[in-house]
mmCIF file of C-alpha atoms in Angstrom:
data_model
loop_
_atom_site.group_PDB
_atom_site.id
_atom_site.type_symbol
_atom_site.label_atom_id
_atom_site.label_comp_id
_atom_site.label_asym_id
_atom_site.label_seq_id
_atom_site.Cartn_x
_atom_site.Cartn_y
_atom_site.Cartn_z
ATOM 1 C CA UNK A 20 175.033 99.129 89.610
ATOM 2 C CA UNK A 21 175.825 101.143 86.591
ATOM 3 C CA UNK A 22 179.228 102.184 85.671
ATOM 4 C CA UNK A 23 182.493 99.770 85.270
ATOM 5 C CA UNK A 24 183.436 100.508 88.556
ATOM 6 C CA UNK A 25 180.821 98.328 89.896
ATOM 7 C CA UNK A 26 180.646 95.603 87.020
ATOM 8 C CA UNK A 27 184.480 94.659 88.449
ATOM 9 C CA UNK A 28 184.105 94.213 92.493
ATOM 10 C CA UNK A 29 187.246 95.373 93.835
ATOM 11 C CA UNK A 30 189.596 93.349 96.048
ATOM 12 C CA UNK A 31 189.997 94.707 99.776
ATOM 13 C CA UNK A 32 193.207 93.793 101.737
ATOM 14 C CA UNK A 33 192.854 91.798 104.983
ATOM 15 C CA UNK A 34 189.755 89.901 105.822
ATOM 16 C CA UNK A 35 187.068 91.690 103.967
ATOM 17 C CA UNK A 36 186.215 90.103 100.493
ATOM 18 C CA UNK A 37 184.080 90.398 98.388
ATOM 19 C CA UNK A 38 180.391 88.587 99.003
ATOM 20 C CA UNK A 39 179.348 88.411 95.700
ATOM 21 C CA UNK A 40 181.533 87.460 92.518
ATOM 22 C CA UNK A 41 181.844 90.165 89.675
ATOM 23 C CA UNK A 42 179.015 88.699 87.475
ATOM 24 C CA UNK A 43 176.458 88.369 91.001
ATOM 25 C CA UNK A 44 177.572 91.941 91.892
ATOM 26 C CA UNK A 45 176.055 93.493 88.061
ATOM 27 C CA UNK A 46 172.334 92.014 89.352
ATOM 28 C CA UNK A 47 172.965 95.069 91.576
ATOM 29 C CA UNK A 48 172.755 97.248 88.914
ATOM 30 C CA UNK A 49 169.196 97.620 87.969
ATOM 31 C CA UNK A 50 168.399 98.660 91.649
ATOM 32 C CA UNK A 51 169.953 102.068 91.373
ATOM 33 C CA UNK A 52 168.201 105.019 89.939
ATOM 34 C CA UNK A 53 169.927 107.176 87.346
ATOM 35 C CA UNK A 54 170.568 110.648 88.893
ATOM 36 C CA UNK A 55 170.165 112.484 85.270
ATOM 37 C CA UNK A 56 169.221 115.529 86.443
ATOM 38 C CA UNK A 57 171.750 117.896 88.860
ATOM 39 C CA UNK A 58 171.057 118.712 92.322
ATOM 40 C CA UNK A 59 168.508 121.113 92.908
ATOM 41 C CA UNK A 60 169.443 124.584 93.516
ATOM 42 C CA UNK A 61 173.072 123.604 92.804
ATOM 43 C CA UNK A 62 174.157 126.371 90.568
ATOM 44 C CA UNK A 63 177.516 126.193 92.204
ATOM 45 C CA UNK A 64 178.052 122.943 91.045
ATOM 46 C CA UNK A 65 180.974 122.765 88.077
ATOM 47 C CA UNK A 66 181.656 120.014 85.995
ATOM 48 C CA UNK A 67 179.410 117.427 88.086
ATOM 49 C CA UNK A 68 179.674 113.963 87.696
ATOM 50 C CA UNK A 69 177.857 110.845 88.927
ATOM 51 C CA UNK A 70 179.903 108.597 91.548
ATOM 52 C CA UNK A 71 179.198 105.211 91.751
ATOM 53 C CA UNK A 72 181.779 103.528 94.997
ATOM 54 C CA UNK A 73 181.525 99.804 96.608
ATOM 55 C CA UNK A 74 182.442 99.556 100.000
ATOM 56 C CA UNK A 75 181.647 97.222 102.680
ATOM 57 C CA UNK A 76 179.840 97.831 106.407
ATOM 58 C CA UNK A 77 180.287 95.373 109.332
ATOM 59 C CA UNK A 78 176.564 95.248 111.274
ATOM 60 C CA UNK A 79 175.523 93.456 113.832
ATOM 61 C CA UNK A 80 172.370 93.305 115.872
ATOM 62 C CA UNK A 81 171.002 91.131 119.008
ATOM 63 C CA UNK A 82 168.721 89.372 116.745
ATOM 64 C CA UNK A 83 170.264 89.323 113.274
ATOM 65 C CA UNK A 84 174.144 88.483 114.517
ATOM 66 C CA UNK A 85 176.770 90.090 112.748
ATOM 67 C CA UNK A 86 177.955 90.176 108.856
ATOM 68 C CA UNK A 87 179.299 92.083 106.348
ATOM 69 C CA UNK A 88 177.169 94.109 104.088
ATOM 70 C CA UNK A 89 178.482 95.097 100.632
ATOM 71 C CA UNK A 90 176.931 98.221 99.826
ATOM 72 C CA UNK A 91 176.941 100.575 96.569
ATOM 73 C CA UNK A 92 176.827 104.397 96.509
ATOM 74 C CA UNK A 93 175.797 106.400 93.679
ATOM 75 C CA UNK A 94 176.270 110.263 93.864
ATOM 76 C CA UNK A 95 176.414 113.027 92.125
ATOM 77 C CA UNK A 96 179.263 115.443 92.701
ATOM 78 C CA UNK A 97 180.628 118.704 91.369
ATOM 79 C CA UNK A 98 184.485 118.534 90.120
ATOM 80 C CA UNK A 99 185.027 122.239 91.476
ATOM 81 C CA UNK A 100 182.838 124.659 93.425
ATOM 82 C CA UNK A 101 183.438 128.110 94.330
ATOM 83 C CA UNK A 102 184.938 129.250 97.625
ATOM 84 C CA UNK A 103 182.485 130.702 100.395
ATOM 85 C CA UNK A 104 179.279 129.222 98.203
ATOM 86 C CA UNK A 105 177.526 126.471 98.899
ATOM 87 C CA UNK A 106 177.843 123.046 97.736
ATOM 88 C CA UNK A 107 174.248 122.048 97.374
ATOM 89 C CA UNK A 108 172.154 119.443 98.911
ATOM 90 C CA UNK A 109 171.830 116.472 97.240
ATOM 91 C CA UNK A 110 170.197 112.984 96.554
ATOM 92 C CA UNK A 111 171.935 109.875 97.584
ATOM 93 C CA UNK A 112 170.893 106.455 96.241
ATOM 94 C CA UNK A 113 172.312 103.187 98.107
ATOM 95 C CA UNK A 114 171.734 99.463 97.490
ATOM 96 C CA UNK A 115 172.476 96.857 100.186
ATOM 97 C CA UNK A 116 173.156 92.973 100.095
ATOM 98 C CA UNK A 117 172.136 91.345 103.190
ATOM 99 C CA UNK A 118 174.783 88.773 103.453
ATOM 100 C CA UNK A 119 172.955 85.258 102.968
ATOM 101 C CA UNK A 120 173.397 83.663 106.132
ATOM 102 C CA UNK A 121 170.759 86.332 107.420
ATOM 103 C CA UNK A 122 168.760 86.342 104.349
ATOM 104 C CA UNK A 123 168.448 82.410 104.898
ATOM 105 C CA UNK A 124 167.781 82.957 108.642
ATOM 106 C CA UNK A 125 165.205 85.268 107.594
ATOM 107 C CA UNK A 126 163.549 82.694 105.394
ATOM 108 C CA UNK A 127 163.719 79.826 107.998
ATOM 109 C CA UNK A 128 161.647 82.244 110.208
ATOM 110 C CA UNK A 129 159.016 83.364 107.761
ATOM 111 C CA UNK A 130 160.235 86.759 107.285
ATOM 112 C CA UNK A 131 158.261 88.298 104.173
ATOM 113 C CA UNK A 132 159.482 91.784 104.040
ATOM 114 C CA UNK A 133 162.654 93.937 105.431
ATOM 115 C CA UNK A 134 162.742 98.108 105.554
ATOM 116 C CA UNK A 135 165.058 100.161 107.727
ATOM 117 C CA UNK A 136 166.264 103.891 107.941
ATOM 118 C CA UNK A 137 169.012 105.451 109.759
ATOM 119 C CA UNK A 138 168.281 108.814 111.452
ATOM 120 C CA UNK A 139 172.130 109.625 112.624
ATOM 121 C CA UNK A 140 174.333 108.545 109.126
ATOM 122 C CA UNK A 141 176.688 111.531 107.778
ATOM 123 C CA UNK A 142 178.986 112.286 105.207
ATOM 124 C CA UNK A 143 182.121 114.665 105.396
ATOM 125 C CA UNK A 144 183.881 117.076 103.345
ATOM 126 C CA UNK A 145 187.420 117.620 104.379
ATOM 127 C CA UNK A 146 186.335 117.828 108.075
ATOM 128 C CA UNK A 147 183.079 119.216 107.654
ATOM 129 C CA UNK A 148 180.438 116.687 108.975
ATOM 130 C CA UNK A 149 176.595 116.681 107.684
ATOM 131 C CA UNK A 150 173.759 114.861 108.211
ATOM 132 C CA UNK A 151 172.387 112.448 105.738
ATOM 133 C CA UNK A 152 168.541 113.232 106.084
ATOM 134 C CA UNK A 153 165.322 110.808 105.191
ATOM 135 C CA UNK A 154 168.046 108.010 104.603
ATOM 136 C CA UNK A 155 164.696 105.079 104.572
ATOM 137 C CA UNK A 156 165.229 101.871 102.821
ATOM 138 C CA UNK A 157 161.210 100.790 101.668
ATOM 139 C CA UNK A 158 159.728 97.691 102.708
ATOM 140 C CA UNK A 159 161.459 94.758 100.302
ATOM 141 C CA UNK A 160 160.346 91.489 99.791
ATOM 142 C CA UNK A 161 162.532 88.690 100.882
ATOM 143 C CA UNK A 162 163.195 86.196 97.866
ATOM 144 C CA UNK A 163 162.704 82.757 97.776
ATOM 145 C CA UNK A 164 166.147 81.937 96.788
ATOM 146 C CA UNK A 165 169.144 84.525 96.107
ATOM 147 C CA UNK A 166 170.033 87.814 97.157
ATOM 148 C CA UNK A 167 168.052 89.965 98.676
ATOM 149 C CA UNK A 168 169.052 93.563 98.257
ATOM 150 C CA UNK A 169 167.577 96.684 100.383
ATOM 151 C CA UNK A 170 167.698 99.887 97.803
ATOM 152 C CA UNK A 171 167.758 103.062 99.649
ATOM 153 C CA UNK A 172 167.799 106.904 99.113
ATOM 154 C CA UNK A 173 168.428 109.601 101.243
ATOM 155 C CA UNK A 174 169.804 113.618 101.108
ATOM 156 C CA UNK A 175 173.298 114.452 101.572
ATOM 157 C CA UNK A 176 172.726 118.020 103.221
ATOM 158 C CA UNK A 177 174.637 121.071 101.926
ATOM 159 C CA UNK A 178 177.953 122.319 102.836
ATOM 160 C CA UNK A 179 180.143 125.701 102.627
ATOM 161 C CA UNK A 180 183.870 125.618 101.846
ATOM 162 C CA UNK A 181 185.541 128.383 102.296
ATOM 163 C CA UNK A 182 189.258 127.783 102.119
ATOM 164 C CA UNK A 183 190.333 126.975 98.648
ATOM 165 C CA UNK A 184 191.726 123.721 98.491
ATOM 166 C CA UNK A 185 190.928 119.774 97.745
ATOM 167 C CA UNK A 186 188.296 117.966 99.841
ATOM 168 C CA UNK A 187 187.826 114.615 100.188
ATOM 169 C CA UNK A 188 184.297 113.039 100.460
ATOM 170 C CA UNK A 189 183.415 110.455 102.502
ATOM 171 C CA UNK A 190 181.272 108.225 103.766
ATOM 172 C CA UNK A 191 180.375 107.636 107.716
ATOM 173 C CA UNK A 192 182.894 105.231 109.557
ATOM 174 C CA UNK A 193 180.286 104.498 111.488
ATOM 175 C CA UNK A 194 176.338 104.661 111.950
ATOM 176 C CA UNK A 195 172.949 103.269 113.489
ATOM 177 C CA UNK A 196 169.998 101.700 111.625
ATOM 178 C CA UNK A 197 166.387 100.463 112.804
ATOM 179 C CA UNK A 198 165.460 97.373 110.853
ATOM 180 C CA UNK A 199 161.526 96.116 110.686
ATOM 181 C CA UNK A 200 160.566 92.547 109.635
ATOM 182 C CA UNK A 201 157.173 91.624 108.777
ATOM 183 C CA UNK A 202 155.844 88.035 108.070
ATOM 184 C CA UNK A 203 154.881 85.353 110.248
ATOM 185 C CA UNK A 204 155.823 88.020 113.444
ATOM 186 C CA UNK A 205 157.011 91.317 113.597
ATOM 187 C CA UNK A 206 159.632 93.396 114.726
ATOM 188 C CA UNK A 207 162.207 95.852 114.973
ATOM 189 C CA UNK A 208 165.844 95.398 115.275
ATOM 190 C CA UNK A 209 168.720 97.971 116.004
ATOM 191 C CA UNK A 210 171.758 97.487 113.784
ATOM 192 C CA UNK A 211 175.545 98.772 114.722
ATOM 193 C CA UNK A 212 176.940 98.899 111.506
ATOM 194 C CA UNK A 213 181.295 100.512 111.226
ATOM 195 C CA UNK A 214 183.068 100.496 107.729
ATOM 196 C CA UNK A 215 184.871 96.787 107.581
ATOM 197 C CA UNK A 216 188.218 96.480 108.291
ATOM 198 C CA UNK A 217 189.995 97.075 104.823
ATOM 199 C CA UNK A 218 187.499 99.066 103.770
ATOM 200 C CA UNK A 219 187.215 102.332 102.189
ATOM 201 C CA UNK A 220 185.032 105.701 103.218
ATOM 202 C CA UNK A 221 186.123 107.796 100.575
ATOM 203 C CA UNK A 222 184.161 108.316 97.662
ATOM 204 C CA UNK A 223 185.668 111.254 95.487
ATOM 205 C CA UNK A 224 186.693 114.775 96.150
ATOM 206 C CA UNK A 225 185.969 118.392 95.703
ATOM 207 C CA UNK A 226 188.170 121.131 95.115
ATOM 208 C CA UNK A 227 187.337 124.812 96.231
ATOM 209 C CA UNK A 228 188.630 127.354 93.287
ATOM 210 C CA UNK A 229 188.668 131.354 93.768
#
């Protein structure tokens, strides 16, 4: 992932740690699309900038078990939008890093490729809750050895503020996700996936001027 926020892998407190060292966590990097361009139609956008947060998502399926999935966000946000306009729709680009116990279990099964979505993830704004839309992760091929990392993209769906103040942003505490193997069988496999305890959902802020 680009940026120095994601070169240096923070430290949560409690149980969560990191899966990947520092210099493991960079390979991430390529994987995420630069977001050059602003949003479409999002004229009300001032003084954007591109977000790029690590956080960490407990999931756990009948199949798959449970683990922790280190996952990196890259956004771009506007410092300051204008009260009663909206804050415009925008694209969201995610990578994933299947911890390695199921990556290995994958491989001992003859798993050759992994894709998923999630039809019910959100984001917030202050209290305002909207949908992520198309959030798909495209069919990736499970290495032979190392990490195997599902990149994703999806659209964070516009929002109005109205009241002039500072917003947080923020990731879902919580969501669904449909994950399809193909190889020597396949199949499709529900995960449950909450933020990890220690965790963080926040990923910048907003604030609503006159």
């Amino acid at each position: 992932m680009c940026g120095r926020s994601v070169g240096s892998v923070s430290h949560y407190p409690g149980r969560v740690r990191p899966l990947l060292p520092a210099v493991v966590a960079a390979l991430v990097a390529p994987v995420l699309p630069v977001l050059a361009a602003a949003p479409a139609g999002a004229a009300n956008d001032q003084d954007p900038r591109t977000i790029d947060k690590r956080t960490v998502y407990t999931c756990s399926s009948e199949v798959l078990g449970t683990g922790d999935f280190e996952t990196f966000v890259r956004v771009q946000l506007p410092r300051t939008v204008t009260a009663g306009k909206k804050m415009a729709a925008r694209p969201l680009d995610l990578s994933i890093v299947v911890p390695e116990d199921m990556t290995q279990a994958m491989r001992d099964y003859g798993v050759e490729e992994v894709s998923g979505r999630s039809d019910d993830a959100t984001y917030k704004v202050g209290t305002k809750k909207r949908k992520i839309r198309r959030l798909e992760l495209p069919a990736t091929e499970v290495p032979a050895e190392g990490l195997l990392v599902l990149e994703g993209t999806g659209t964070a769906q516009a929002v109005r503020l109205k009241k002039i103040d500072t917003y947080p942003v923020k990731l879902p505490g919580r969501f669904t996700a449909t994950i399809s193997v193909t190889g020597s069988f396949s199949m499709s496999d529900e995960l449950t996936c909450r933020i990890a305890k220690g965790a963080k959902t926040k990923i910048g802020s907003v604030r609503v001027v006159p």
